Each structure stands twice: as C-alpha cells, then as structure tokens.
XYZ file of C-alpha atoms in Angstrom:
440
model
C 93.102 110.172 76.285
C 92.901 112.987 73.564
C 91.495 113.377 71.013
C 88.608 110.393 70.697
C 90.950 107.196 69.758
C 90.175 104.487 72.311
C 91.842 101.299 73.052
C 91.218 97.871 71.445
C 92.683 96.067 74.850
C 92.704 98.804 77.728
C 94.035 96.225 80.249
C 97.259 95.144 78.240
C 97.644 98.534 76.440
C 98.192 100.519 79.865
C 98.983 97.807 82.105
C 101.761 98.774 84.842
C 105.340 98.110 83.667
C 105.918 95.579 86.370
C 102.781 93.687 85.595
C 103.832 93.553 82.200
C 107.269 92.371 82.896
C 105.294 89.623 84.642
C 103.355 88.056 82.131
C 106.515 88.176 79.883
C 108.592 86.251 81.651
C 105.849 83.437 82.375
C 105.014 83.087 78.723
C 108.919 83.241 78.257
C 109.360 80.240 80.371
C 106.360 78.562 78.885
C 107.871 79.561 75.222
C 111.541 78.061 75.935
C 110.281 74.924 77.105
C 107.969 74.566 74.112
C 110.666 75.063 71.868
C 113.192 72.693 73.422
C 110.493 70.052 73.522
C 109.441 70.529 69.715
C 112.370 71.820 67.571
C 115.325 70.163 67.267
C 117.329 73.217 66.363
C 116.760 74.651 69.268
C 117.159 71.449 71.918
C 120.896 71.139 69.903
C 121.526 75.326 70.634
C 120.500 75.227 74.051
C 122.269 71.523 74.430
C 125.614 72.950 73.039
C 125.392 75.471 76.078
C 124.468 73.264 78.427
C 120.875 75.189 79.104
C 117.931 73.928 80.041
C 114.228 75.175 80.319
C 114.391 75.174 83.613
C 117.076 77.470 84.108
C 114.869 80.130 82.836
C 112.930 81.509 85.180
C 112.233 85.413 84.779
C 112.565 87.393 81.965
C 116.129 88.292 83.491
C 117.291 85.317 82.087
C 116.460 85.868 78.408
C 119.721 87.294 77.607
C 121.069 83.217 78.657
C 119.528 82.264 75.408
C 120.789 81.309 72.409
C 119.988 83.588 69.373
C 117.657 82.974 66.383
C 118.452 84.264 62.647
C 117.610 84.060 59.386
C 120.019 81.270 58.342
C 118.148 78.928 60.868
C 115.249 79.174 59.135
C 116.926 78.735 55.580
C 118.720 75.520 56.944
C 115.844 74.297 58.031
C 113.636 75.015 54.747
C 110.619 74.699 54.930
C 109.282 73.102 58.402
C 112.198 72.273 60.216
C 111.577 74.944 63.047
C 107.975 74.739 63.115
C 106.809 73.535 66.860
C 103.151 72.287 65.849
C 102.569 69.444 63.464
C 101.657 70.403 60.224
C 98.121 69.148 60.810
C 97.778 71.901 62.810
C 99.116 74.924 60.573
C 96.397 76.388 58.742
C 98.213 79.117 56.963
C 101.958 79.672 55.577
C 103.427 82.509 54.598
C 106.986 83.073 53.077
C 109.454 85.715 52.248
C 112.329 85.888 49.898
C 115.686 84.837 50.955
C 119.438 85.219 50.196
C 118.996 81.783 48.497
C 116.338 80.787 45.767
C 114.506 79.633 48.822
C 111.839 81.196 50.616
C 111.913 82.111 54.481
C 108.683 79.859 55.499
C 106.404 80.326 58.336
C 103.189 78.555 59.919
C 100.438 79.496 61.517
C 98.067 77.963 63.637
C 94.343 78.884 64.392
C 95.601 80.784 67.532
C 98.805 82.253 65.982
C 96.294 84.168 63.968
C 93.954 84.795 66.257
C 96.369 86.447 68.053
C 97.874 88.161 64.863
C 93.969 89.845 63.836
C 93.931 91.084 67.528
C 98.196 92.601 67.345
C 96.853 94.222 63.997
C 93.275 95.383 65.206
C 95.169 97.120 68.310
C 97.223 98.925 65.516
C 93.824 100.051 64.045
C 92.358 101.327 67.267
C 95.596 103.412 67.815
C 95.076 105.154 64.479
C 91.739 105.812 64.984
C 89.660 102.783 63.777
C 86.617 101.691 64.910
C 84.321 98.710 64.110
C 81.896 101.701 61.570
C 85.140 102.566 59.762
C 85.781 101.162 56.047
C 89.455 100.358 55.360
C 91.258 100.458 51.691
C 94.106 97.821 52.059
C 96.368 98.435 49.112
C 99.400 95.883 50.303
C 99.785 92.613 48.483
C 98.145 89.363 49.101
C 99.680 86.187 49.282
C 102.671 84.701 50.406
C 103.458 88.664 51.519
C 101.913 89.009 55.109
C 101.284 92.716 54.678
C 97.840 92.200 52.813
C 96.296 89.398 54.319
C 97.540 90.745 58.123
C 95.726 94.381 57.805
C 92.651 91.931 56.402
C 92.511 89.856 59.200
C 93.079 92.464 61.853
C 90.312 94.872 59.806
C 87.645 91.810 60.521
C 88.425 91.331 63.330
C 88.094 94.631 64.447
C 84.268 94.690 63.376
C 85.465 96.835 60.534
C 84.822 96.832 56.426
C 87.837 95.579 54.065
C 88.566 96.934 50.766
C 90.915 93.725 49.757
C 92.238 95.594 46.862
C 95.889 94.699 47.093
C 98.467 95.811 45.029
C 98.889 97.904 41.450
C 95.765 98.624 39.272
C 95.943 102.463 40.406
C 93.153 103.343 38.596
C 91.001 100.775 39.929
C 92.097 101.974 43.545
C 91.230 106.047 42.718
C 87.767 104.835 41.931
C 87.150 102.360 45.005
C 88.788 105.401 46.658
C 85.840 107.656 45.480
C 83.167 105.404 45.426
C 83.433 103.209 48.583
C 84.824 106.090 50.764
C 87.708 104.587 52.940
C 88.240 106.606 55.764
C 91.879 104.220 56.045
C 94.322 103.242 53.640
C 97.462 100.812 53.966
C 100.028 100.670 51.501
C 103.274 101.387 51.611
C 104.804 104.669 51.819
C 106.165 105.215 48.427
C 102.608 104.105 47.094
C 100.917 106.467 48.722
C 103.015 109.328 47.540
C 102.121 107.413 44.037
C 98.473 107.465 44.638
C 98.403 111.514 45.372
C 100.627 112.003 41.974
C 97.912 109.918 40.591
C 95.057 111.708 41.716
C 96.716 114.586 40.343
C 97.044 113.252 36.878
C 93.622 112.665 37.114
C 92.304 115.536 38.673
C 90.319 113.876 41.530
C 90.845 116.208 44.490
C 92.130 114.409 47.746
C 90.056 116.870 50.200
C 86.892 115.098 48.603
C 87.402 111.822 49.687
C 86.965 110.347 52.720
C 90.557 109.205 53.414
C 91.510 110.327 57.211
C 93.933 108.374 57.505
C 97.041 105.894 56.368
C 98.614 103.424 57.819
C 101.747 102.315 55.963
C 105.037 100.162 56.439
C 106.975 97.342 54.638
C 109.775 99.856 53.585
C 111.762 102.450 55.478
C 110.444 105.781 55.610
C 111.250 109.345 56.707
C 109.854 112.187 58.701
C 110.194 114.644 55.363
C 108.164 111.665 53.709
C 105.392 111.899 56.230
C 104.929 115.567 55.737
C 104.867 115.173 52.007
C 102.066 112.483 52.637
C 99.991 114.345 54.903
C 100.062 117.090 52.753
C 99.454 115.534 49.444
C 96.922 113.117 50.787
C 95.007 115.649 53.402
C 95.150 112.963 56.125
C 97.476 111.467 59.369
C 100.474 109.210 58.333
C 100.970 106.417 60.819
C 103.934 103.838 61.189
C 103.365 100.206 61.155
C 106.320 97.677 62.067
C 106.142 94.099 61.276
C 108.244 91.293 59.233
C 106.994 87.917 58.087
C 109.044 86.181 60.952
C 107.450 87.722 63.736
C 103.606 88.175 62.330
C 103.576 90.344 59.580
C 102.299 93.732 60.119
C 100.850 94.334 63.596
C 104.134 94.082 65.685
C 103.955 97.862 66.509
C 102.346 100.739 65.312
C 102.039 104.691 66.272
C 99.258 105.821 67.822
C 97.694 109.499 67.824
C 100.800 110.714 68.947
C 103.329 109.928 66.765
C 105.770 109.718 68.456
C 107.091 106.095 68.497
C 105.284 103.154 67.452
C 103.701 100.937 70.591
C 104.749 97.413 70.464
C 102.398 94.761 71.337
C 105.219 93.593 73.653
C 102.829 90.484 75.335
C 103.199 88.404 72.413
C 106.826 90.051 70.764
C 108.985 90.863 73.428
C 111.759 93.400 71.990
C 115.848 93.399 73.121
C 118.165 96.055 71.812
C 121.429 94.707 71.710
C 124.931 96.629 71.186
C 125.263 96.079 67.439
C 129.053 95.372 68.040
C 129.030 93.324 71.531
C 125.422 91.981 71.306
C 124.876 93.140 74.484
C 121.798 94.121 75.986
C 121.178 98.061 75.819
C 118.845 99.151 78.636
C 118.872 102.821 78.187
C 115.761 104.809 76.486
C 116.473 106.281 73.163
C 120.013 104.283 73.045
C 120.321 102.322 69.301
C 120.946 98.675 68.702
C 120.153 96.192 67.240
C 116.558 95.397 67.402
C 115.510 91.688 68.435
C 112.685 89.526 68.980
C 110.974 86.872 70.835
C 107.774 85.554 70.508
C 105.797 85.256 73.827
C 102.828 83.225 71.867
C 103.116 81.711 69.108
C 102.521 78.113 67.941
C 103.567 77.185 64.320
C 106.964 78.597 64.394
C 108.166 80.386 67.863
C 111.233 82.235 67.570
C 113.710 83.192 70.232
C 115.668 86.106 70.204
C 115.398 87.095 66.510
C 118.096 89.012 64.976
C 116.289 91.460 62.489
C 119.150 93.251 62.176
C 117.602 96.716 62.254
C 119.319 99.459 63.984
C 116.501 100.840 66.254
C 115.841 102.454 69.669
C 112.689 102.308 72.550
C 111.520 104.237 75.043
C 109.304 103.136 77.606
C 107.994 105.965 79.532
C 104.164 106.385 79.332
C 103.153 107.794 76.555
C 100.537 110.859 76.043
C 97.892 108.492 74.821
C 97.772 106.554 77.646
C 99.416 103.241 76.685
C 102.290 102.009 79.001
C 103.243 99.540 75.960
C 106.978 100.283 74.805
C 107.661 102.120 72.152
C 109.756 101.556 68.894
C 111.227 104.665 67.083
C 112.108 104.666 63.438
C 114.183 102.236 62.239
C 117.569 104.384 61.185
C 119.300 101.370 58.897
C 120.011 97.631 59.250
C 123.317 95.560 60.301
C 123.805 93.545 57.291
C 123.270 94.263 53.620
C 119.837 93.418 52.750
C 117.618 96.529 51.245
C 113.864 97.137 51.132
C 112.933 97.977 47.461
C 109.049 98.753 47.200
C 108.390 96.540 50.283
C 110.676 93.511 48.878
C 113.569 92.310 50.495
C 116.478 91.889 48.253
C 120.023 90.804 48.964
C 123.070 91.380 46.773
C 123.699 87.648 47.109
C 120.434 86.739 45.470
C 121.463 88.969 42.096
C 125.460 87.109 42.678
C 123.818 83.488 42.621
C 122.219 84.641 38.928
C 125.256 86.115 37.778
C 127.232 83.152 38.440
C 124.972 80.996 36.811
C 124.889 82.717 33.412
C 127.446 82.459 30.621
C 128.896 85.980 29.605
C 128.913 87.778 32.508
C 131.404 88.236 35.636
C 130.184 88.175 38.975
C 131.568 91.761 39.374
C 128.046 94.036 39.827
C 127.219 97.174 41.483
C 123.230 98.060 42.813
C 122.139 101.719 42.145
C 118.923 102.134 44.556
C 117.126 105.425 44.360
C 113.706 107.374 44.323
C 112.257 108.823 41.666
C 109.164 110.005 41.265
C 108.678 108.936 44.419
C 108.984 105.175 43.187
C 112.178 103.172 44.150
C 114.377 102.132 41.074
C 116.797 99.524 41.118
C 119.667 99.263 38.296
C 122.023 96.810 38.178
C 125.644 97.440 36.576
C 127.294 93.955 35.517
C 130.716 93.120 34.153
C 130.453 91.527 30.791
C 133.053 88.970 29.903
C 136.170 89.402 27.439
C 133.989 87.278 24.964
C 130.946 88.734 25.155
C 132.174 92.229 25.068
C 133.515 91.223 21.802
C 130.657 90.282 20.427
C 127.952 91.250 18.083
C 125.225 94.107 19.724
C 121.948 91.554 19.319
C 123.949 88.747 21.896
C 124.878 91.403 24.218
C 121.177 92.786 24.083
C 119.835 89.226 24.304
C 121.662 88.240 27.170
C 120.738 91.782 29.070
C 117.136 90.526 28.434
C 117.790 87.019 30.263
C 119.241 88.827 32.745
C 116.531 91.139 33.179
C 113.823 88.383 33.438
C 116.321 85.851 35.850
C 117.319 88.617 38.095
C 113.345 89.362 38.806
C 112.219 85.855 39.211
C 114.993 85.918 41.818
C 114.511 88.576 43.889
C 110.770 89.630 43.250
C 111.501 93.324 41.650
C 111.863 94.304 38.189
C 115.898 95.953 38.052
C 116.810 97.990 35.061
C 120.463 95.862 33.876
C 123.265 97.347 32.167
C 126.471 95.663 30.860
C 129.590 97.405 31.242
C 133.204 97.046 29.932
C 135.127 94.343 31.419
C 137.075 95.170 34.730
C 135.157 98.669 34.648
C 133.580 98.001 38.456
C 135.656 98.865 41.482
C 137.147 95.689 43.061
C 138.378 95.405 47.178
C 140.898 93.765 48.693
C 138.139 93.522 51.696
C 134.441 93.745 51.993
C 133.323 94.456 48.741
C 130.907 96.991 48.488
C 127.798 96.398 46.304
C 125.357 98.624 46.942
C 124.979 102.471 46.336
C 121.690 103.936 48.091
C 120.695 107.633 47.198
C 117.366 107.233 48.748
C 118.486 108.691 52.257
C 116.589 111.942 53.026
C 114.302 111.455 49.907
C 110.925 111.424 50.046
C-alpha cells in the first residue's frame, strides 16, 4: 500500500481474479433462480427463451440471459419486480422517469446492510477511517445519494454531517466549525462551495477539508483540477444509480486512476453499444451493464444503464484486485444529468402536449455557468397564442415554468418562440444542445 489508506474488506478487495470469478458465478446462479421463482417478469423473459435456472451454471453463462431496463421497471410501477414481500422492504427509494412516474426500488434489512458496507469500502479507499468526520452535502430522500454516504459513514464507525442539499451558508459554517475532513456533493457544488467561500472570504487552507468525494453528474479531469485547487484537497469519483444501490457501486481509490467496483455484489458487462455483445478487452468502451450478485428487494439482471464506459482489471497500485471503472464518456440514449437529476426530453414533451398554446416543437439548451448547470427550454408557441396579448403569453410561460419543474425535478428557464421557428427532421429529431463538454 502507499500512502496510509487501508482496506475496509482486505479479503474481497484483493482477492485473486479467479477466486473472485468464483463467488460471482455462485451468487449468479443463486440470483437467477431467485428471480425466476419471485418475479413474474422475469419467469415470462426467461420462459419466452426457453431458459431455465438451471442452465446457468458459471458466470460464462450470464451473457444467456435476458436483459433488464428501465422500461421494466416503469411497467411494472411500483412493486412489480420486487422479489421480497413488501413486509420485508424496509426502505424505498425512487428516481424520476421518462413518465410522471417514479423508477421505485426496495430494500431489505440486508440489501442495506450490504449497501453501508459497498459505501464504507468507498470511504476507506479515499482515506476514511472510523476518527474521521464526514460533511455529506447530497440530498436526502427519495434521492439515494444522501442517505447512501449516511449509511455507509455509520457504518464505517465514522461522524455524519447530514446536511444535505442548498443552504450554502449554513454548510461554510458547519464547514468551519465542525471540521470535516470529507465532503460529498456533487461536482458542480463543490466548485459552488469554493466560489462561495470566496465571496465570503473564508480561506479553504483553514479548514479541515482533505478530501471530496463526489458523483451523481458527469464530470471531467479539467474539473478535478479546478476542485483540487480551489478546495486545497483530493477529488475522488463515486459511481452509483438508484437501480443498483445508490452511491457505493464504485469509487477511486488513492490512485485515481479508475474507480474499483465492488464487483461481489454488482457484477459489471461491457457490451458493444451496437451488437450488445460482450467486450472483453481492457480499456475497450461499451455499454456499461449490471447485475446484482445480492440483493433482495429488487434484484436486477443485466441492467442496461446505458453509459458508455470502459474497465480494466489489472491490479491496481493500491493493492485491490477489484475491477476498475473509468469515467463514464456519455450515455446511449438521450437522458441528461442536470445538477444530479435525471431528465429526459420526453418528460418536458408529455407537459407540452398537455398545455393549450404551445406546440410540442422544443429545443433543451444545457450548459455551465458559473460552474452551475442551466437548463433553458425554447418552445413553439401556437398561431393563437402568438397572436395574442403580452400578459397571456407571459402567463402561460409562468405555468410552464412551474409544470415543467414539478415534472422533471429542476427549475428550466422557458422561452416562447415564433411559430415554426425550431428546426424540424424528417428522422430522429434532435432535442437537446449540450455545451457543457470540456467545461468545468
């Protein structure tokens, strides 16, 4: 080891790859035939093949199952693919959908057992130990990001600062006065937080912060720097979604250089993003997908997150024989992260084509100012409406305004533009226009 980060789990952490491969593909068997026995969905998709449990019998034959995605859980809204009776879920989480309905999963005592330990590993490889006092700056709630990093923190033996999200003044003062040596946030908060401390003249190199551990939104290299910098301490990169666990899938250690996934309860595939093939080359990208090895309330197989990823699975310098996940570089389908929410064009389409005076011709502007992501929303107005008075335009842009963020979760800045003003396509129509990419 350098340096003098440990390991939360030595024997899993830098167990031999053929060990590892092992235990996967028992808890692989044990996981299909759990499934099959307990979710419907999944006896009809392995039925429709003509699979059964028993036909799995190494890890080998993962790539005979049927995938999972996001529309499976939708259509089955809200415990149609849970495996344990609701009796025994003691927590749900949810995240937002394409629909007005949320993407639900269920916990059981053990799922988050299991989840505290994947997120206390995480902690470890940044440095954490059971003395160390951790700021956690995500939201609570139906989010997993807040409540995870909690979890994992107490479990750890360490001290949480539940402070979730917003309030940044309240946060430069627990900053100062409790003296964190860890903060999670996301990324673009962070960058935020150092503007802020700016502002307010409270010097970073005084606190305590050595550390930050942040996720729930893409992020680059040049925004690591800036953090490290700004923040005097070590940027780390969590991975997680609400499907899986939350945060606490994978994480970088020391290093940096690739983020170890806790592969003996989330056992990764990167597929050809054309073929959905398996890629078994280091360092090749796919499409990054997921099974769970453990899990109780709702076990998924093969999980389509539809990020474009790569692994490597050569030791790494730290020690830990764990594969490891390198930055995610963009995703398959259209969704985007804004400030750690996912948002889908078709979410913003279902409001337009419930509201009178509008088309359901948009374009989304995403970008970064100030370090902050901004959305902005152009939207067609109707012949009528375009003819009308200035106060009905303005008061429909302001029912707009407050439908669009009750759907997706993010305030949007909406402007109404001239009737067919917005670019049509005789194919896939093209909502979206990112300038974020290469910004910090």
């Amino acid at each position: 080891m350098n340096g003098n980060i440990g390991y939360y789990d030595r024997k899993i952490e830098c167990m031999p790859r053929s060990e590892m491969e092992v235990l996967q593909g028992e808890r692989l068997k044990e996981i299909v035939k759990r499934v099959y026995e307990t979710v419907p969905r999944y006896r009809a998709k392995m039925d429709a093949i003509k699979l059964k449990p028993s036909d799995i019998n190494s890890l080998e034959d993962i790539s005979k199952l049927p995938f999972t995605e996001k529309q499976d859980l939708r259509d089955s809204y809200p415990y149609g693919m849970f495996s344990a009776p609701i009796k025994d879920i003691v927590r749900l989480h949810a995240s937002s959908a394409t629909t007005g309905k949320l993407t639900v999963v269920g916990y059981t005592k053990k799922d988050l057992d299991i989840w505290a330990e994947a997120v206390a590993r995480c902690l470890v490889m940044t440095g954490a130990t059971p003395e160390s006092i951790v700021h956690v700056a995500y939201g609570y709630g139906l989010f997993t990001g807040g409540l995870g990093m909690h979890y994992g923190i107490e479990k750890l033996g360490a001290t949480a600062v539940p402070v979730s999200s917003g309030n940044t003044q309240k946060q430069l003062q627990l900053l100062q006065d409790f003296g964190p040596e860890i903060i999670c946030c996301t990324p673009s908060y962070a960058i935020y937080l150092a503007e802020a401390m700016k502002e307010e003249g409270v010097d970073p190199a005084s606190l305590k912060l050595r550390a930050g551990i942040f996720g729930a939104e893409p992020w680059s290299e040049a925004m690591r720097q800036a953090i490290e910098s700004k923040l005097h301490i070590k940027a780390y990169d969590i991975y997680g979604l609400s499907e899986i666990c939350g945060p606490g899938v994978a994480c970088e250690c020391e290093m940096q250089k690739g983020m170890h996934i806790n592969e003996d309860h989330y056992f990764p595939e990167i597929l050809d993003a054309d073929t959905l093939e398996p890629i078994y080359e280091d360092n090749e990208e796919g499409e990054l997908v997921f099974t769970t090895l453990t899990k109780e309330g709702i076990p998924l197989i093969r999980y389509r997150t539809h990020d474009l990823a790569s692994v490597t699975r050569e030791k790494c310098e730290c020690g830990r024989t764990l594969v490891r996940l390198n930055k995610i570089s963009g995703r398959t389908d259209d969704m985007l992260i804004i400030r750690g929410v996912n948002v889908f064009p078709s979410q913003i389409e279902s409001v337009l084509l419930k509201c009178v005076g509008v088309e359901p011709h948009y374009h989304i502007y995403v970008d970064r100012v100030n370090n902050l992501d901004t959305l902005e929303i152009h939207v067609e107005m109707s012949e009528k409406l375009f003819s009308d008075e200035a106060k009905v335009v303005e008061q429909l842009r302001e029912k707009l305004t407050a439908d669009i963020a009750s759907a997706i979760g993010v305030h949007a800045k909406i402007k109404l533009v001239s009737p067919r003003t917005l670019p049509r396509s005789e194919g896939k129509a093209k909502h979206t226009t990112d300038y974020r990419k290469g910004k910090i």
